[in-house]
Coordinates of C-alpha atoms and ligand atoms in Angstrom, one line a residue:
X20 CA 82.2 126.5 139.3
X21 CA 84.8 128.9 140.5
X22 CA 85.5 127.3 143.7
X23 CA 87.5 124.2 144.0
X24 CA 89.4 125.5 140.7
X25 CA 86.4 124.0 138.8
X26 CA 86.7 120.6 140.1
X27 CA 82.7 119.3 140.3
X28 CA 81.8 117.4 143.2
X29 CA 84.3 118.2 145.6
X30 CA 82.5 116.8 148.8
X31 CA 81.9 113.3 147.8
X32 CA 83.9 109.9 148.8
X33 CA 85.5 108.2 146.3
X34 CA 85.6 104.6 145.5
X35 CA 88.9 103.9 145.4
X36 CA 91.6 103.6 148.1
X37 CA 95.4 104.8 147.6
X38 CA 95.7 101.1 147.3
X39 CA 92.7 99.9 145.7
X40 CA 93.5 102.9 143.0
X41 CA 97.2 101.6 142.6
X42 CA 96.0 97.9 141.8
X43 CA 93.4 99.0 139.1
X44 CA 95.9 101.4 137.3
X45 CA 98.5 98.6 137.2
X46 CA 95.9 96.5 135.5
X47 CA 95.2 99.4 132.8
X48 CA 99.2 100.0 132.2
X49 CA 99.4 96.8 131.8
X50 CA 96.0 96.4 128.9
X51 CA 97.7 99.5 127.0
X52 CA 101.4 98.0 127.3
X53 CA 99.8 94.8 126.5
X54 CA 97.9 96.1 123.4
X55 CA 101.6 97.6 122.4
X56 CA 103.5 94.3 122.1
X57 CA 100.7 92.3 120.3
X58 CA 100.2 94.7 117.9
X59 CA 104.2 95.4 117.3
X60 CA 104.2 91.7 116.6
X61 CA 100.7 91.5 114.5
X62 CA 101.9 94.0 112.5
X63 CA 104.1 92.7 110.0
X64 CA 101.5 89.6 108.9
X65 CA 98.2 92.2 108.8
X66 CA 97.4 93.3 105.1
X67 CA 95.2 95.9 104.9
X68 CA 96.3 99.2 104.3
X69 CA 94.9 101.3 106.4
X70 CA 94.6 98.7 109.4
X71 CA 98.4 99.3 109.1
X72 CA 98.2 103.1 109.6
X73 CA 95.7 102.3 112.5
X74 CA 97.6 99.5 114.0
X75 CA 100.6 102.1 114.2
X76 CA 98.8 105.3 115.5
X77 CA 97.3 103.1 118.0
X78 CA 100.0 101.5 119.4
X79 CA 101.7 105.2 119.7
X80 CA 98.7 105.9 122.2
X81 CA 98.5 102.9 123.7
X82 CA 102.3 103.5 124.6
X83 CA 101.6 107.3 126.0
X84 CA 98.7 106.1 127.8
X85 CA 100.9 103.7 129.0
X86 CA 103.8 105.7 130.3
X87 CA 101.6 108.6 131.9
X88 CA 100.3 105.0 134.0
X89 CA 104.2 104.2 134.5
X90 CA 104.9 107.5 136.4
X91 CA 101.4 107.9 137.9
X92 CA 101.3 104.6 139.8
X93 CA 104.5 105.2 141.7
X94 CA 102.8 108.3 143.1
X95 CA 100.4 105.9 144.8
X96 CA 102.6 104.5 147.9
X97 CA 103.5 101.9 145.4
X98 CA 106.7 100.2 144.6
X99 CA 108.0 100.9 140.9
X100 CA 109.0 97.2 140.6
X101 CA 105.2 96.4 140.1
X102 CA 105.8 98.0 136.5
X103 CA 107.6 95.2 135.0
X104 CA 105.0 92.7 136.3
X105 CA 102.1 91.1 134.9
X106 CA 98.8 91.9 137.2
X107 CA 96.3 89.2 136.4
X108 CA 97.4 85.7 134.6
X109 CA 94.0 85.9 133.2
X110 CA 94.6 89.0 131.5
X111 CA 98.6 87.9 130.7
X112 CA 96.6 84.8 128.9
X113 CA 94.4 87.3 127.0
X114 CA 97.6 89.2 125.6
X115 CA 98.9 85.8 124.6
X116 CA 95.4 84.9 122.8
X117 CA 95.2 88.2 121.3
X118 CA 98.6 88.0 119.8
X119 CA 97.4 84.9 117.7
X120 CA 95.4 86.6 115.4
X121 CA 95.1 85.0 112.0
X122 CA 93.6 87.8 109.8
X123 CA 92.9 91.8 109.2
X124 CA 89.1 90.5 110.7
X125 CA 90.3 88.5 113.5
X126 CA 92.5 91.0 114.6
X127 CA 90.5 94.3 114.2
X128 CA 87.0 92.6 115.5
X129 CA 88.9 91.8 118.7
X130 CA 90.9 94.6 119.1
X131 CA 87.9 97.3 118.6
X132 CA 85.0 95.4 119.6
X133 CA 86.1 93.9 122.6
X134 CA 88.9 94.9 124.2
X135 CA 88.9 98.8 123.4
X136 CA 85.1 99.0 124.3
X137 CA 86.0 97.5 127.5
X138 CA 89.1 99.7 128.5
X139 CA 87.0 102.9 127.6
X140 CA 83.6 101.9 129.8
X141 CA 86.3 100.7 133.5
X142 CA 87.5 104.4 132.2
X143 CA 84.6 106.4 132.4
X144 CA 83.5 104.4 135.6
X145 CA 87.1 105.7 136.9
X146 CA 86.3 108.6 136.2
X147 CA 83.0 109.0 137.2
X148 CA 83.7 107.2 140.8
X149 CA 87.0 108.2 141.8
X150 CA 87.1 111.8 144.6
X151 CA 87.6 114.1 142.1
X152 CA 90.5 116.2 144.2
X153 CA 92.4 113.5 145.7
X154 CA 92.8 112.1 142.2
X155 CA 92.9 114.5 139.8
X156 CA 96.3 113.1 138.5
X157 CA 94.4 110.1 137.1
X158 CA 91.5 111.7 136.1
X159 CA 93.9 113.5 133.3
X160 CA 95.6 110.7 132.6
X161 CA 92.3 108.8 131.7
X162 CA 90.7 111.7 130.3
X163 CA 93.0 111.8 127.4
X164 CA 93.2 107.8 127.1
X165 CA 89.4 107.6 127.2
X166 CA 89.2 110.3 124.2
X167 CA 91.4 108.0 122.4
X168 CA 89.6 105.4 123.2
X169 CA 86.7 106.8 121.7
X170 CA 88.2 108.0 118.5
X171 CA 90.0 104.7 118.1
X172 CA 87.0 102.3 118.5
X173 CA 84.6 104.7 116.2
X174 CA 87.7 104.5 113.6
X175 CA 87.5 100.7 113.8
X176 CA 83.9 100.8 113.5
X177 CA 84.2 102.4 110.0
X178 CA 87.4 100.2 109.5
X179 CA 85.2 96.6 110.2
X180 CA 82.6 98.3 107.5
X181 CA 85.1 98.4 104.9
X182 CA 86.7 94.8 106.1
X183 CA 83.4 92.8 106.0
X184 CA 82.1 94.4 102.9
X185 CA 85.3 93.7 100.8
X186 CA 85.0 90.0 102.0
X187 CA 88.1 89.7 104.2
X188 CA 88.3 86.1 105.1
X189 CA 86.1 86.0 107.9
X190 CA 88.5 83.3 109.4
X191 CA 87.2 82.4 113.3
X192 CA 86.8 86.2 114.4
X193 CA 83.7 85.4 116.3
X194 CA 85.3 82.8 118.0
X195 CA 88.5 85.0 119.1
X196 CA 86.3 87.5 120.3
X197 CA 84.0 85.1 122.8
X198 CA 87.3 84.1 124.1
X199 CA 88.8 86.7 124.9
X200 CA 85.2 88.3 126.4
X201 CA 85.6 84.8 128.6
X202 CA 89.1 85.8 129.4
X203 CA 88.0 90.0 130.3
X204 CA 85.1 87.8 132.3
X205 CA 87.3 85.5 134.3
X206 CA 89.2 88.3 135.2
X207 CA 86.8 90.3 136.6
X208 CA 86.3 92.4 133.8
X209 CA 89.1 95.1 132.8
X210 CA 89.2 97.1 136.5
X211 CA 89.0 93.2 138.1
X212 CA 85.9 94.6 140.2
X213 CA 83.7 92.3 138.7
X214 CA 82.4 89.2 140.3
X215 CA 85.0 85.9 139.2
X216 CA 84.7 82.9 139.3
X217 CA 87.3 80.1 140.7
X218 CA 87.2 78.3 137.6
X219 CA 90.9 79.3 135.7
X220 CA 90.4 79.2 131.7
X221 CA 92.1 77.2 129.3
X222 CA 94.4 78.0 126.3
X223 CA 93.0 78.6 123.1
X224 CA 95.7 79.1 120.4
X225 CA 98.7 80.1 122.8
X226 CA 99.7 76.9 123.3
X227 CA 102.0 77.3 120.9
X228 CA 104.6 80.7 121.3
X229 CA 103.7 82.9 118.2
X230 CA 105.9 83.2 115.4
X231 CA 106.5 86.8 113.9
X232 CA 106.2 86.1 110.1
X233 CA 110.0 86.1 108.4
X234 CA 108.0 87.9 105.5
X235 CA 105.9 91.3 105.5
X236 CA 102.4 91.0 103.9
X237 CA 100.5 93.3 101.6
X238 CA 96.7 93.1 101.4
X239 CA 97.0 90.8 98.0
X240 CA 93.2 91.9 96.8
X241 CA 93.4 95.3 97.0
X242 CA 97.5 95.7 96.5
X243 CA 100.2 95.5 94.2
X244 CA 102.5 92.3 95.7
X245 CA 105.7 93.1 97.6
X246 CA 108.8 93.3 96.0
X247 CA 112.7 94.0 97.2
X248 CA 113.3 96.4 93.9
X249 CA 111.3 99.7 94.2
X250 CA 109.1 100.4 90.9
X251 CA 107.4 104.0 91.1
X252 CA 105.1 104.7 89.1
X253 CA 103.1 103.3 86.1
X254 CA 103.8 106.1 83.3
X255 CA 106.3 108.0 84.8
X256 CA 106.7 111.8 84.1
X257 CA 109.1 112.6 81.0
X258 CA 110.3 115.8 83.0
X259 CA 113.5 115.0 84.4
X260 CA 112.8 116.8 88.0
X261 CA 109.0 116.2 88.2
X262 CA 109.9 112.4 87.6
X263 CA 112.1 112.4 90.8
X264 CA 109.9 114.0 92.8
X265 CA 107.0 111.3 92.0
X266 CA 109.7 108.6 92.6
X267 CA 110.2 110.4 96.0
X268 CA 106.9 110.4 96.7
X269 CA 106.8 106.6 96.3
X270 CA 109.8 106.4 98.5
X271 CA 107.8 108.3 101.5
X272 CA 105.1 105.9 100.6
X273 CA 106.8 103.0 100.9
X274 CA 108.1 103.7 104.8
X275 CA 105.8 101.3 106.0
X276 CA 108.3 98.7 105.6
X277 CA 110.1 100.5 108.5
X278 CA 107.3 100.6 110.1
X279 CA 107.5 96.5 110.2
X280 CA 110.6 96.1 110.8
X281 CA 110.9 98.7 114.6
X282 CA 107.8 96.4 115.2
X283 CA 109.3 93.1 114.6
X284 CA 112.3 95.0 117.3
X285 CA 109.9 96.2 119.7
X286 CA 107.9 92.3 120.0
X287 CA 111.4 90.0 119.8
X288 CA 113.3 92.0 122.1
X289 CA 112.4 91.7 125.7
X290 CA 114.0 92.4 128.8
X291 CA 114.3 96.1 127.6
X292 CA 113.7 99.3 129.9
X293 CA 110.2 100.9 129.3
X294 CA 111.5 103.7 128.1
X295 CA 112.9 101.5 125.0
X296 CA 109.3 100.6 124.3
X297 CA 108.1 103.4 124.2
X298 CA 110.4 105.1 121.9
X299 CA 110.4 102.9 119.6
X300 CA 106.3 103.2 119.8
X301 CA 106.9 106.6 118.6
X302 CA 109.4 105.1 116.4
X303 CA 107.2 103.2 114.3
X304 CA 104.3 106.4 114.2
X305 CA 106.6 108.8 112.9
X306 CA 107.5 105.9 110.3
X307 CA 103.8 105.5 109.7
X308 CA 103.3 109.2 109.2
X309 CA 105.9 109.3 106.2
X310 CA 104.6 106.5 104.4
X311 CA 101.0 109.0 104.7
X312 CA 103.2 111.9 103.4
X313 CA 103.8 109.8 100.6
X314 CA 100.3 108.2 100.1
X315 CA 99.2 112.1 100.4
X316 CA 101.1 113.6 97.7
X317 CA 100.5 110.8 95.1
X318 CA 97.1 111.2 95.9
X319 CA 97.0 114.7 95.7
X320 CA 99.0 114.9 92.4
X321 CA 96.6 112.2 90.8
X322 CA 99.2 108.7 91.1
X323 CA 98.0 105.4 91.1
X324 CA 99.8 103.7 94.0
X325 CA 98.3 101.4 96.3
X326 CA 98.1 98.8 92.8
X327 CA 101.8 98.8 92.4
X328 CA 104.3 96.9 93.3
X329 CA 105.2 97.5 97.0
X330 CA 108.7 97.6 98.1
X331 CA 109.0 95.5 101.7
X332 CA 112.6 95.2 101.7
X333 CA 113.3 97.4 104.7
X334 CA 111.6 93.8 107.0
X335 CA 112.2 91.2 104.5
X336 CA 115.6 91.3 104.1
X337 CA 116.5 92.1 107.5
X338 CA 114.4 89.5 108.9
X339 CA 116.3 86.6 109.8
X340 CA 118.6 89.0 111.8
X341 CA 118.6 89.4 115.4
X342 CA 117.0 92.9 116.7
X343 CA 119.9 94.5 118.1
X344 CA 121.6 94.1 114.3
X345 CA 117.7 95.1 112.4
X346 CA 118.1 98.4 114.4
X347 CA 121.4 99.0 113.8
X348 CA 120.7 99.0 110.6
X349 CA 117.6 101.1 110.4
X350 CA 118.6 103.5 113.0
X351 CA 122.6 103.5 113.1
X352 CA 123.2 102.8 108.9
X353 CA 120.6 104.6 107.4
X354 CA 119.0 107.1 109.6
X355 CA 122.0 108.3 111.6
X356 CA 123.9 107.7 107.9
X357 CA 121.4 110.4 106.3
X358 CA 122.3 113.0 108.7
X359 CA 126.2 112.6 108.6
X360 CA 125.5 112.5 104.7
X361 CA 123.2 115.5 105.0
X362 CA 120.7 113.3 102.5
X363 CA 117.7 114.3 104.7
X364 CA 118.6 117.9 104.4
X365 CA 119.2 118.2 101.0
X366 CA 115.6 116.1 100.2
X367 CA 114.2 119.4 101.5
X368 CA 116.2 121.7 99.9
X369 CA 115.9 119.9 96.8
X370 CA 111.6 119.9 96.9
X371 CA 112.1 123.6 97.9
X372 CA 113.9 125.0 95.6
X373 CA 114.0 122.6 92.5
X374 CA 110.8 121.0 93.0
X375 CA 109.3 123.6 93.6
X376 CA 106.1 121.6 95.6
X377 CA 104.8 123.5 98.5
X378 CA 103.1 120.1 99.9
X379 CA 106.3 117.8 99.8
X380 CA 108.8 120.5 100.7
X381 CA 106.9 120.9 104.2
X382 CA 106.3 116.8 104.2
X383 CA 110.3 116.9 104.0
X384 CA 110.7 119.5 106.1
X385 CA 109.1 117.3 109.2
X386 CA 110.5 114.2 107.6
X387 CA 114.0 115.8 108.0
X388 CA 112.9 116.5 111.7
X389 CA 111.8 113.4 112.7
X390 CA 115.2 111.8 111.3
X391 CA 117.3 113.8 113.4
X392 CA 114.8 112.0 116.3
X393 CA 115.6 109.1 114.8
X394 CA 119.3 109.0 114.7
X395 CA 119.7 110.6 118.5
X396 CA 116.9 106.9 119.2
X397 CA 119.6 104.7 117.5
X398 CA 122.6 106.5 119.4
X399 CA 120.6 105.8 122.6
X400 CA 119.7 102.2 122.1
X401 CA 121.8 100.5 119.2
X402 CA 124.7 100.1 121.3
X403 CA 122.7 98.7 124.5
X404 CA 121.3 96.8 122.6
X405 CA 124.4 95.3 121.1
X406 CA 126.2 95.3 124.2
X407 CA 128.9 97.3 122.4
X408 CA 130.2 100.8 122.6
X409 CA 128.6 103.4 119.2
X410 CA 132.0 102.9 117.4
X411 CA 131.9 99.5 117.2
X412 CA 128.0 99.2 115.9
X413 CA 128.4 101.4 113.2
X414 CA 131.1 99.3 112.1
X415 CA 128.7 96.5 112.0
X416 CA 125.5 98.7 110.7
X417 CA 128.0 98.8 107.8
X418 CA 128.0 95.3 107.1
X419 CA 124.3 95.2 107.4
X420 CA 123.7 98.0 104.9
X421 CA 126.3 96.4 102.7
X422 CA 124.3 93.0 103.1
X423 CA 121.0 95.1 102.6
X424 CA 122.0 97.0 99.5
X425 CA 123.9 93.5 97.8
X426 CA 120.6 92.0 98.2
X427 CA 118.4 95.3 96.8
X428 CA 120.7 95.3 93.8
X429 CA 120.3 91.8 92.7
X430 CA 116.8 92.2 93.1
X431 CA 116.8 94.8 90.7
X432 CA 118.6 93.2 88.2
X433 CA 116.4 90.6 88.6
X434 CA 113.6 93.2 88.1
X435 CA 115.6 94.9 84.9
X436 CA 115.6 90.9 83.3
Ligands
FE2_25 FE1 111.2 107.9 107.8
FE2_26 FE1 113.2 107.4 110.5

C-alpha cells in the first residue's frame, strides 16, 4: 500500500489505550529484564556448552528488548519511576522460581518452553490488535523482540533434543515448568489480560534466596574438568609460532570464564542504573563471542578442545570477592591493562604478520575492538561501583591481579608436579 507509508489497516480501533498500552509494556520490560538477571545468576552453575553460548546471546536480547521498552514506555504519559518497579508480584514470584533452576534441563525446558513461547504469542497479539498508526513505535520494538523470540525458542527446541538424548539428569523439569505455567496463569497470562483468579500462589523453591555457586561448572560428561592452570592442547605443534597460535586459540576459547564472572556482577549487584545492566549484558556477549572465535579456529584447524581441561579461573578465583572488586579486576586490571600495555594490539599484529592466519587475525582484529569497549565499560562503572575515584581503583585492580596471578601460578606449579 502506498498510502499511509505502508502501514495496513489504518482505519481500525485499537485495543489498547495510552494507558492500557503503558501497563502491558511494563509487564514485558519487566519478563525480558527479568529473564536478564535469572540467567546472569544461572549462568555460572549451567554445564552445557552450548546452553552457555545460548544463555549469553539471549540475555544480550533480552537486555535490548528491554531497553527499547525502557525508553518507549515513558512516551506513553507515563512516569519513568515505573521502570525500577516490579508490575505483578505474581510474575516477581515467577522470576524468583525461575532463578532456582537445578540443571541444564530444568532450566532450558522452562526457559524455551514456557516462558519464551508465552512472551512471543502476548507479542504477536500486540501486534496484531494494537492501531497500527498510533503505535507504530511499539510495533518495531516488538517486531524485532518477536523475531528473537522465534529464533531463540526454535534454537532451544534443537538445544532440548540434544539435552534429553544425551541423558541430562532430568531432575524435576516437568514440575518447574507447571509452576511457573500456574504462575503465567495466576497472573493473567504474560499481557495480564487473561481471566485471574483471587487465589495468590504459594512458593515453590524461593523460599530460600538463591545462592550463586562460589564455583563455575563444566558439563562433566561431555567436558574436560575445570582447572586454574591453562593446558592447550593435547599434542601441541613442534613449530615454535604455530604452537602459540593454537595456545591462543585456547585462550579465546576459554573467555567463557569471563563470561561467568560479569554474570555473577550483573545478579549480586543491585540497586544499579539500567543502563549498568545493560552494558554489562553486552558485556558478557561480546565475552561469549570470543570464547566462539576460539572454539571456531580450533575447530577449523582440526583441535580437540571441548575434552580438555577447561580453565575457569577468571570466576573461581575471584569469587568470594565482592562485585565492585570482580569488575575491577576484569575490566580495570586486565582489560583497561591490555590497552595501556598495547597487548590487544599487538595479538593482532602478531596473527597478521607472524601467524600469518587470515581467520584469527580478523577474530583478533574484532577482539581488539571489543576490548577498547570494554575498558571505556570499566572506566564508566568500576569507580561507581567502588565509590571511589578511577585512580584509586586501579590501585586496587592491582591488588586483585596480584591476588589473581599468585593464585594462577601456584596452580601451575601444582600442575607442572
Ligand atoms: Fe574478551
Ligand atoms: Fe573483554
Amino acid at each position: 500500500m502506498i498510502k499511509f507509508a505502508g502501514i495496513a489497516d489504518p482505519y481500525r480501533v485499537g485495543v489498547y489505550s495510552v494507558e492500557r498500552n503503558a501497563a502491558v509494556l511494563q509487564r514485558y520490560r519487566y519478563l525480558h529484564e527479568g529473564l536478564l538477571r535469572a540467567a546472569a545468576g544461572q549462568l555460572p552453575g549451567r554445564g552445557d556448552w552450548n546452553l552457555r553460548m545460548g544463555m549469553c546471546k539471549h540475555l544480550y536480547e533480552d537486555a535490548e528488548a528491554a531497553d527499547l521498552l525502557h525508553k518507549r514506555i515513558p512516551e506513553l504519559r507515563t512516569s519513568s519511576a515505573v521502570l525500577v518497579k516490579d508490575p505483578d508480584p505474581r510474575l516477581t514470584l515467577l522470576m524468583e522460581e525461575l532463578v532456582h533452576a537445578q540443571t541444564d534441563l530444568e532450566w532450558a525446558s522452562a526457559v524455551y518452553e514456557v516462558i519464551k513461547p508465552a512472551m512471543l504469542e502476548a507479542f504477536r497479539h500486540h501486534l496484531a490488535h494494537t492501531q497500527q498508526i498510533v503505535d507504530q513505535p511499539t510495533i518495531r520494538i516488538l517486531r524485532q523482540a518477536a523475531a528473537d523470540l522465534e529464533d531463540q525458542i526454535e534454537w532451544g527446541a534443537a538445544l532440548l533434543v540434544d539435552l534429553r538424548t544425551q541423558g541430562e539428569p532430568s531432575g524435576e523439569e516437568q514440575e518447574l515448568c507447571s509452576v511457573l505455567r500456574l504462575l503465567l496463569q495466576a497472573a493473567g497470562g504474560v499481557a495480564g489480560d487473561l481471566p485471574r483468579s483471587a487465589e495468590v500462589p504459594r512458593r515453590w523453591r524461593s523460599g530460600k534466596p538463591y545462592a550463586i555457586p562460589s564455583r563455575s561448572r563444566r558439563d562433566p560428561n561431555r567436558m574436560g574438568p575445570t582447572t586454574l592452570a591453562r593446558t592447550g592442547v593435547e599434542n601441541p605443534p613442534a613449530d615454535p609460532v604455530l604452537r602459540e597460535l593454537v595456545f591462543k586459540m585456547r585462550v579465546r576459547q576459554e573467555e567463557m570464564t569471563a563470561c561467568d564472572l560479569i554474570a555473577g556482577v550483573l545478579y549480586s549487584q543491585q540497586h544499579m542504573p539500567w543502563s549498568f545492566y545493560h552494558d554489562l549484558a553486552r558485556h558478557i556477549w561480546d565475552e561469549a563471542r570470543h570464547a566462539m572465535f576460539g572454539q571456531a579456529a580450533l575447530e577449523e584447524d582440526g583441535y580437540e578442545w571441548m575434552t580438555r581441561p577447561q580453565y575457569t579461573s577468571d570466576y573461581d578465583v575471584n569469587a568470594e570477592k565482592i562485585p565492585a572488586a570482580q569488575y575491577a579486576w576484569l575490566s580495570i586490571g586486565i582489560e583497561e591493562g591490555a590497552m595501556v600495555s598495547l597487548g590487544k594490539k599487538k595479538e593482532f599484529e602478531w596473527c597478521r604478520d607472524e601467524a600469518k592466519h587470515p581467520l584469527m587475525t580478523q577474530f583478533q582484529d574484532y577482539d581488539w575492538a571489543d576490548e577498547v569497549v570494554h575498558a571505556n565499560l570499566g572506566r564508566k562503572w568500576a569507580p561507581d561501583l567502588m565509590g571511589e575515584p578511577i585512580g584509586f581503583v586501579r590501585e586496587i585492580a592491582q591488588k586483585e591481579l596480584d591476588h589473581f596471578w599468585a593464585e594462577v601460578r601456584k596452580a601451575e606449579q601444582q600442575q607442572a608436579k
